[in-house]
mmCIF file of C-alpha atoms in Angstrom:
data_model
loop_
_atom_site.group_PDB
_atom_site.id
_atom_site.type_symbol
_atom_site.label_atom_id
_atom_site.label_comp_id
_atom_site.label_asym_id
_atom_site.label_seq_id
_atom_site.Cartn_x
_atom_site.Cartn_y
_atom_site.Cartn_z
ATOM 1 C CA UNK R 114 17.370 3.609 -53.937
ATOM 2 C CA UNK R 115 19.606 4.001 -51.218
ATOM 3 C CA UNK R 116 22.591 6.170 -52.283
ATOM 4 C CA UNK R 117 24.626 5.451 -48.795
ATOM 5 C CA UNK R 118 24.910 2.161 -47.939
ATOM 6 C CA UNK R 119 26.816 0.698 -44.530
ATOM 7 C CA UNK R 120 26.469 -3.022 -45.248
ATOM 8 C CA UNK R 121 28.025 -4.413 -41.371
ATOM 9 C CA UNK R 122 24.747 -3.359 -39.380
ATOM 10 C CA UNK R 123 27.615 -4.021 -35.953
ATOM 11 C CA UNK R 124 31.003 -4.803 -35.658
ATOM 12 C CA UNK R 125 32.843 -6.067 -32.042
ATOM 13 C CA UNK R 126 36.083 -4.893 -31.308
ATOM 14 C CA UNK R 127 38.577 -5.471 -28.301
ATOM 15 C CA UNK R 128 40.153 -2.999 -26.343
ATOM 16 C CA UNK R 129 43.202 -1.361 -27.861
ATOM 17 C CA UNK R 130 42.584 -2.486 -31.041
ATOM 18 C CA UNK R 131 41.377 -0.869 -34.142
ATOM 19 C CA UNK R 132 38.389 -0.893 -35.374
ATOM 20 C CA UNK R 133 36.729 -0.094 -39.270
ATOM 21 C CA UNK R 134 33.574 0.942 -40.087
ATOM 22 C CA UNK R 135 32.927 0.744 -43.642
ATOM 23 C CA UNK R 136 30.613 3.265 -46.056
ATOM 24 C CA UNK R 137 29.431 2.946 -49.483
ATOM 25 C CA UNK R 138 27.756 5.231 -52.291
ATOM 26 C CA UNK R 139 26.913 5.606 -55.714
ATOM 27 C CA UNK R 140 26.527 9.046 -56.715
ATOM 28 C CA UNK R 141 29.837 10.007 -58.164
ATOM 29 C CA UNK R 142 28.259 13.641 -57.085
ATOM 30 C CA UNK R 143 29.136 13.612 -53.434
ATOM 31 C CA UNK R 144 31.780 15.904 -52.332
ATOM 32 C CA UNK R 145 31.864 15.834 -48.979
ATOM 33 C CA UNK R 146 31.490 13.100 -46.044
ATOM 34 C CA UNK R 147 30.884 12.964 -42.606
ATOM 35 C CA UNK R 148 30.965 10.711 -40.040
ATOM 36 C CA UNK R 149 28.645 10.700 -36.709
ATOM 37 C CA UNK R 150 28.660 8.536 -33.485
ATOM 38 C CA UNK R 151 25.639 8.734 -31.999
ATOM 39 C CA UNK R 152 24.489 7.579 -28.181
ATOM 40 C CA UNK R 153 20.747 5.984 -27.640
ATOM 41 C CA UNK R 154 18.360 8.917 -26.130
ATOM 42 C CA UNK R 155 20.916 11.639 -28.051
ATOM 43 C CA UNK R 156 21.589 13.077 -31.112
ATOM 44 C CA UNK R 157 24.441 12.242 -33.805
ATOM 45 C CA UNK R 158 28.045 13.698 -32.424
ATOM 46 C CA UNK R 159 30.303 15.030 -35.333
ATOM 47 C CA UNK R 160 33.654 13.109 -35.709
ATOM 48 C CA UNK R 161 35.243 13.880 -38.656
ATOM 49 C CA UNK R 162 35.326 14.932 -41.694
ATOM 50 C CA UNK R 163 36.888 14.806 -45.527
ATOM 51 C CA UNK R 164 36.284 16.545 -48.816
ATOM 52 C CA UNK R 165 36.418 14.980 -52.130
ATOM 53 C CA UNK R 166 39.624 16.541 -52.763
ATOM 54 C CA UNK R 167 41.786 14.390 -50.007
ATOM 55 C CA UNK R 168 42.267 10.915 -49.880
ATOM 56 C CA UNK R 169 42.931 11.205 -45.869
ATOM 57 C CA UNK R 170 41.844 12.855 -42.433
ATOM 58 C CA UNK R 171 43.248 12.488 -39.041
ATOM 59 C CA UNK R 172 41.540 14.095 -36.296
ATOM 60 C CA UNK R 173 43.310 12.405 -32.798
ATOM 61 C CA UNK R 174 42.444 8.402 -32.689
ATOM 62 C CA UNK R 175 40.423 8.965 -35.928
ATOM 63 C CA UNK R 176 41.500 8.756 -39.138
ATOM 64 C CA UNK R 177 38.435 8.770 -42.560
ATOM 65 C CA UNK R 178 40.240 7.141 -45.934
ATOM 66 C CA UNK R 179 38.242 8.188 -49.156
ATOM 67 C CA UNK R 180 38.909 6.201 -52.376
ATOM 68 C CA UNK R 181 36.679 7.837 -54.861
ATOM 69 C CA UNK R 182 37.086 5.042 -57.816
ATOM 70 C CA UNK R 183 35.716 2.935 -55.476
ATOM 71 C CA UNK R 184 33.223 4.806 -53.400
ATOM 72 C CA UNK R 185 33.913 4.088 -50.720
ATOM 73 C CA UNK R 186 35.006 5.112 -47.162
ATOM 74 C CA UNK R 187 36.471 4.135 -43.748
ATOM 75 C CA UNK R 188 36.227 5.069 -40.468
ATOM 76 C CA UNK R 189 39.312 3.847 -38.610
ATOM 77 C CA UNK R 190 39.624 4.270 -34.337
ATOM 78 C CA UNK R 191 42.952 3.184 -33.529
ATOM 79 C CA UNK R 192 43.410 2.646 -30.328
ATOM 80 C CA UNK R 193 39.376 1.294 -29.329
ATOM 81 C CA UNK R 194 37.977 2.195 -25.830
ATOM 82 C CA UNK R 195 34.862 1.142 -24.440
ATOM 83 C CA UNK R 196 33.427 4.949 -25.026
ATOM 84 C CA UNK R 197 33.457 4.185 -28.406
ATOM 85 C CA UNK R 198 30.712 1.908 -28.193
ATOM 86 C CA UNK R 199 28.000 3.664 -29.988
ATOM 87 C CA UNK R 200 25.935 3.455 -33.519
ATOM 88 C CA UNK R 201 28.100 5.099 -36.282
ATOM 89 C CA UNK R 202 26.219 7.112 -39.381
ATOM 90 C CA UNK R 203 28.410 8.195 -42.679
ATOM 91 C CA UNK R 204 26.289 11.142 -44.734
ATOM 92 C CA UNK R 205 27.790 12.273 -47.970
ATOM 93 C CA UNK R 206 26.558 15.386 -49.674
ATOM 94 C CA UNK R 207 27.046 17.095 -52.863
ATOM 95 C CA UNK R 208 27.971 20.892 -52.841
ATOM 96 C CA UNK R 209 24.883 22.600 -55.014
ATOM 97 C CA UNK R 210 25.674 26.286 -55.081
ATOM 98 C CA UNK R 211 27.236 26.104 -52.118
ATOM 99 C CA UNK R 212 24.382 24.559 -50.205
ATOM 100 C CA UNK R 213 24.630 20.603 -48.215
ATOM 101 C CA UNK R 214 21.707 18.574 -48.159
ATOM 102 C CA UNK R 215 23.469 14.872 -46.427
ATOM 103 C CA UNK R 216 22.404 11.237 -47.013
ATOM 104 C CA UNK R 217 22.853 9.088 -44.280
ATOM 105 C CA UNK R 218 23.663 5.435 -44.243
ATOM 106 C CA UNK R 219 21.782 3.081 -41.928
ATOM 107 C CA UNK R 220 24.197 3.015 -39.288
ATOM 108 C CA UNK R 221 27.093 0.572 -37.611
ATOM 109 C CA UNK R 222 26.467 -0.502 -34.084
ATOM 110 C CA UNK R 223 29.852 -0.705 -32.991
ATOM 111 C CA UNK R 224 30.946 -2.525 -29.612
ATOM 112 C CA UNK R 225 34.247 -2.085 -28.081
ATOM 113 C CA UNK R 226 35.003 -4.977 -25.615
ATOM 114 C CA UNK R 227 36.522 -4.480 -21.977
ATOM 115 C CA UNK J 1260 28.589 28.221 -25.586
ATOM 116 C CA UNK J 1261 25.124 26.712 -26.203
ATOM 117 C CA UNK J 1262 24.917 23.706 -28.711
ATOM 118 C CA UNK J 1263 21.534 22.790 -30.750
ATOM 119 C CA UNK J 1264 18.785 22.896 -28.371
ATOM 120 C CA UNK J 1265 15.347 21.514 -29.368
ATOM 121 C CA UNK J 1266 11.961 21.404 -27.523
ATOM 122 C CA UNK J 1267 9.891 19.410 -26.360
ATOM 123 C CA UNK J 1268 12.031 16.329 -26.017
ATOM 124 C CA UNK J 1269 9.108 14.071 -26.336
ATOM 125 C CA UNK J 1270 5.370 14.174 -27.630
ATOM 126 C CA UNK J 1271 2.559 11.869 -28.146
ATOM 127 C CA UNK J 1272 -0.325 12.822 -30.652
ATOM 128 C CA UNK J 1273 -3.401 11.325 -32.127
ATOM 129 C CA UNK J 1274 -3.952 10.600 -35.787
ATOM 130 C CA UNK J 1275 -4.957 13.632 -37.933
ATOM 131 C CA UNK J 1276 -3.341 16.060 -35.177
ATOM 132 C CA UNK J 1277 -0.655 18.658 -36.146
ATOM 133 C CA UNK J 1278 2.579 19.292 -34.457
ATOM 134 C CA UNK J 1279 4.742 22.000 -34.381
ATOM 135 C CA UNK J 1280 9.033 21.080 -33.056
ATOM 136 C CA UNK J 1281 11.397 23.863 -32.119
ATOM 137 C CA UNK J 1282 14.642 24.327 -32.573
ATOM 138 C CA UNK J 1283 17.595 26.647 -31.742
ATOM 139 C CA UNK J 1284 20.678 26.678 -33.776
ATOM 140 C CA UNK J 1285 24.167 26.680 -32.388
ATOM 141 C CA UNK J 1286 25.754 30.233 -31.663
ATOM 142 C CA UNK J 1287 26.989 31.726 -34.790
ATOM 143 C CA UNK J 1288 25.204 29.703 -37.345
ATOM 144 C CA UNK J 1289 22.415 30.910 -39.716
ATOM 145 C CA UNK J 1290 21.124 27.382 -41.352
ATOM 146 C CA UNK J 1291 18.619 24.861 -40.046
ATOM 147 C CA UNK J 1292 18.546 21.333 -41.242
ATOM 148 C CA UNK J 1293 15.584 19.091 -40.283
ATOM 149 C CA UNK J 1294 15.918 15.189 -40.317
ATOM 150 C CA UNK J 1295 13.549 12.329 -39.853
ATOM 151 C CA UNK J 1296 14.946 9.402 -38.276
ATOM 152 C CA UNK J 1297 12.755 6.270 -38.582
ATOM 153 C CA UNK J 1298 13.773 3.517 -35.487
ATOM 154 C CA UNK J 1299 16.431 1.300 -37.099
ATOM 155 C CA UNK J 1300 17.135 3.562 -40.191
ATOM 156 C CA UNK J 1301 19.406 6.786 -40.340
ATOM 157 C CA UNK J 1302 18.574 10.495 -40.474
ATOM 158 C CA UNK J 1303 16.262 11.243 -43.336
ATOM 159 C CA UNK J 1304 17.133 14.696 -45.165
ATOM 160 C CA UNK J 1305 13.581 16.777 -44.862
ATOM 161 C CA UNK J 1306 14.626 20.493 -45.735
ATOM 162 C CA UNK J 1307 17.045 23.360 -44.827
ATOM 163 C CA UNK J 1308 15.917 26.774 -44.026
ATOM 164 C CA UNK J 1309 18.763 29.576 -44.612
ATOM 165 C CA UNK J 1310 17.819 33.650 -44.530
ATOM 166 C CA UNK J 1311 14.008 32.800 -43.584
ATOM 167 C CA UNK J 1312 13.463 31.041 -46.662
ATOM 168 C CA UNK J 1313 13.301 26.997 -47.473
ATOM 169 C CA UNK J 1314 16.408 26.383 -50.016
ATOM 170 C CA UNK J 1315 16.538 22.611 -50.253
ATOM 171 C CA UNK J 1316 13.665 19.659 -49.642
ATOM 172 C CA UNK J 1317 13.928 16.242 -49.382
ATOM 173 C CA UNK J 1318 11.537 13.741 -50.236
ATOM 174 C CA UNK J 1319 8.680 14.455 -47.749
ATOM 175 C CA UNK J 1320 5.100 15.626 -48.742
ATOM 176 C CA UNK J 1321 3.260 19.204 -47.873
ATOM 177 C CA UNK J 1322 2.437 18.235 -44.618
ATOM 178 C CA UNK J 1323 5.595 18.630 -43.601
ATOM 179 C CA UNK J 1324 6.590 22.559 -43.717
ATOM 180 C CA UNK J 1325 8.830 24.733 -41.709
ATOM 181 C CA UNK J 1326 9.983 28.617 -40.977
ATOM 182 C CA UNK J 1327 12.524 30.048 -39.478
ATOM 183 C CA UNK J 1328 12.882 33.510 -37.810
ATOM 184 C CA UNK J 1329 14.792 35.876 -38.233
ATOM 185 C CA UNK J 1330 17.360 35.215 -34.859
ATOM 186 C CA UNK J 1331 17.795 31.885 -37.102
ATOM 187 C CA UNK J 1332 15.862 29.340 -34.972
ATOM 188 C CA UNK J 1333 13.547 27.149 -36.865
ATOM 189 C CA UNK J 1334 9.983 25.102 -36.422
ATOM 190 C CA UNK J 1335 8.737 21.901 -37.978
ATOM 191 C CA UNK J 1336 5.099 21.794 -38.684
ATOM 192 C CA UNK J 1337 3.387 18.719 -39.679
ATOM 193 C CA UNK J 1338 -0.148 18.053 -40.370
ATOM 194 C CA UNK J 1339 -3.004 15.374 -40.582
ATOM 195 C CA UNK J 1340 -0.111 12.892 -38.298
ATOM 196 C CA UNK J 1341 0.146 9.501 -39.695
ATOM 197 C CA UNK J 1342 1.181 6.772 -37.691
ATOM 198 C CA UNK J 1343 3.850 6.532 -39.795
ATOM 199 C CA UNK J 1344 5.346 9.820 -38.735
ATOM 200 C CA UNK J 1345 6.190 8.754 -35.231
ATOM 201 C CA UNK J 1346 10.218 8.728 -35.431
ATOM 202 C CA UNK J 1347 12.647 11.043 -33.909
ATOM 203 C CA UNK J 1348 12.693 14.507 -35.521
ATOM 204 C CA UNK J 1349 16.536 16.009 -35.393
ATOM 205 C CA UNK J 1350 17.331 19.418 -36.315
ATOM 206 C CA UNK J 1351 20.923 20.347 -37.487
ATOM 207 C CA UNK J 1352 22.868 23.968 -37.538
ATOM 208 C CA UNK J 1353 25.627 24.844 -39.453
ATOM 209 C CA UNK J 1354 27.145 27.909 -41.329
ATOM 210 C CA UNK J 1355 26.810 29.028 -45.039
ATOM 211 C CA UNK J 1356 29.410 30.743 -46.577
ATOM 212 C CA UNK J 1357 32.088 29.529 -44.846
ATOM 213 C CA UNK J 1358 33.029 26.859 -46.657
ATOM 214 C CA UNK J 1359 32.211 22.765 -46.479
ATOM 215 C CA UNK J 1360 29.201 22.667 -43.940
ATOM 216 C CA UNK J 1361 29.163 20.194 -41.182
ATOM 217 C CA UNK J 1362 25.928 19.999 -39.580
ATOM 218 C CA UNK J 1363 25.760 20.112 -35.696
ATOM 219 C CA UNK J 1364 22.207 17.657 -34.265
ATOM 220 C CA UNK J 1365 20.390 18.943 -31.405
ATOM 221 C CA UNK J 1366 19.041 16.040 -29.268
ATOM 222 C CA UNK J 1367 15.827 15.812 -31.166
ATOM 223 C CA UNK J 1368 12.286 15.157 -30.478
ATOM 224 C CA UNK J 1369 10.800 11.954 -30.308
ATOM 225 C CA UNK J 1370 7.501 11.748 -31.929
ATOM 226 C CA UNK J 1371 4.638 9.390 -31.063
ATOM 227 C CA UNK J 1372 1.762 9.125 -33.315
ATOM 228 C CA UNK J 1373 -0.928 6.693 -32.058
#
């Protein structure tokens, strides 16, 4: 039962242009999400992040939506560069006492075209 | 400031053989996360060791098992290796008690079981 789903296993993108990456869940107990970009031969790099209690997060050209009704959230990179090509992991976690144990989604391979 | 720093960076093993992954947590943080990651698939939640003591467990049997000292840095023990256990083995730092965690990967270990 997999509680995190990313359903576009890669996305292209052009220069300059924006691109979504997509993240679904089902248990209405998450409270927090993060997203990860992560480089072959390295581990995940944090991007951002957002709590159950926003509907928005802007951290320079990234911005995470939330829409809890739906579950579901988006990565948006506005403008693309070609360092953003990568594999992209959502994990969503629910707070227990204080304590975060994340589920990760599968991944987005996401390439940004020269 | 040193990030997450794990050792070795790669290992091969025979069946039935035990390993034992390091880890070092970022400066200033007192929780290790360890994560399986399975070629294809995202990080898989194994357990998180906070104040010496394991306080959350994924879905992974008793071969799997961990400590952590008491400058915060962490091992991974597994026993009797499968050939199914060959993946890369991430740990994550972060900070309790200071609200929302985000987890910061080390580089991991990649794991060859043959």
């Amino acid at each position: 039962d997999q509680q995190v789903k990313q359903n576009s296993p890669s996305l292209s993108v052009q220069e300059g242009r924006i691109s979504i990456l997509n993240c679904d869940y089902t248990n209405s107990m998450f409270d927090y999400f993060l997203w990860y970009k992560k480089y072959p031969a390295e581990g995940p790099t944090f991007l951002i992040s957002i709590s159950s209690i926003k509907d928005k997060n802007e951290d320079g050209r990234f911005t995470v939506f939330l829409n809890k009704s739906a579950k579901h959230l988006s990565l948006h990179i506005v403008p693309s560069q070609p360092g953003d090509t990568a594999v992209y992991f959502c994990a969503a976690s629910e707070s227990t006492s204080g304590t975060y144990k994340y589920i990760f989604g599968t991944g987005t391979r996401l390439k940004v075209l020269a | 400031d040193a990030g997450v720093t794990q050792s070795p960076t790669h290992l091969i093993k025979t069946r039935g053989q035990q390993v034992t992954l390091r880890c070092s947590p970022k400066s200033g943080h007192d929780t290790v996360s360890w994560y399986q990651q399975a070629l294809g698939q995202g990080p898989q939640f194994i357990f998180q060791y906070y104040e010496e003591e394991e306080r959350q467990r994924g879905n992974f049997p008793d071969r799997f098992s961990g400590h952590q000292f008491p400058n915060y840095s962490s091992e991974l023990n597994v026993n009797a290796l499968l050939l199914g256990d060959s993946a890369l083995y991430l740990c994550a730092s972060s900070s309790t008690g200071r609200g929302a965690e985000t987890q910061y990967f080390g580089p991991g270990t990649r794991l060859l079981v043959l």
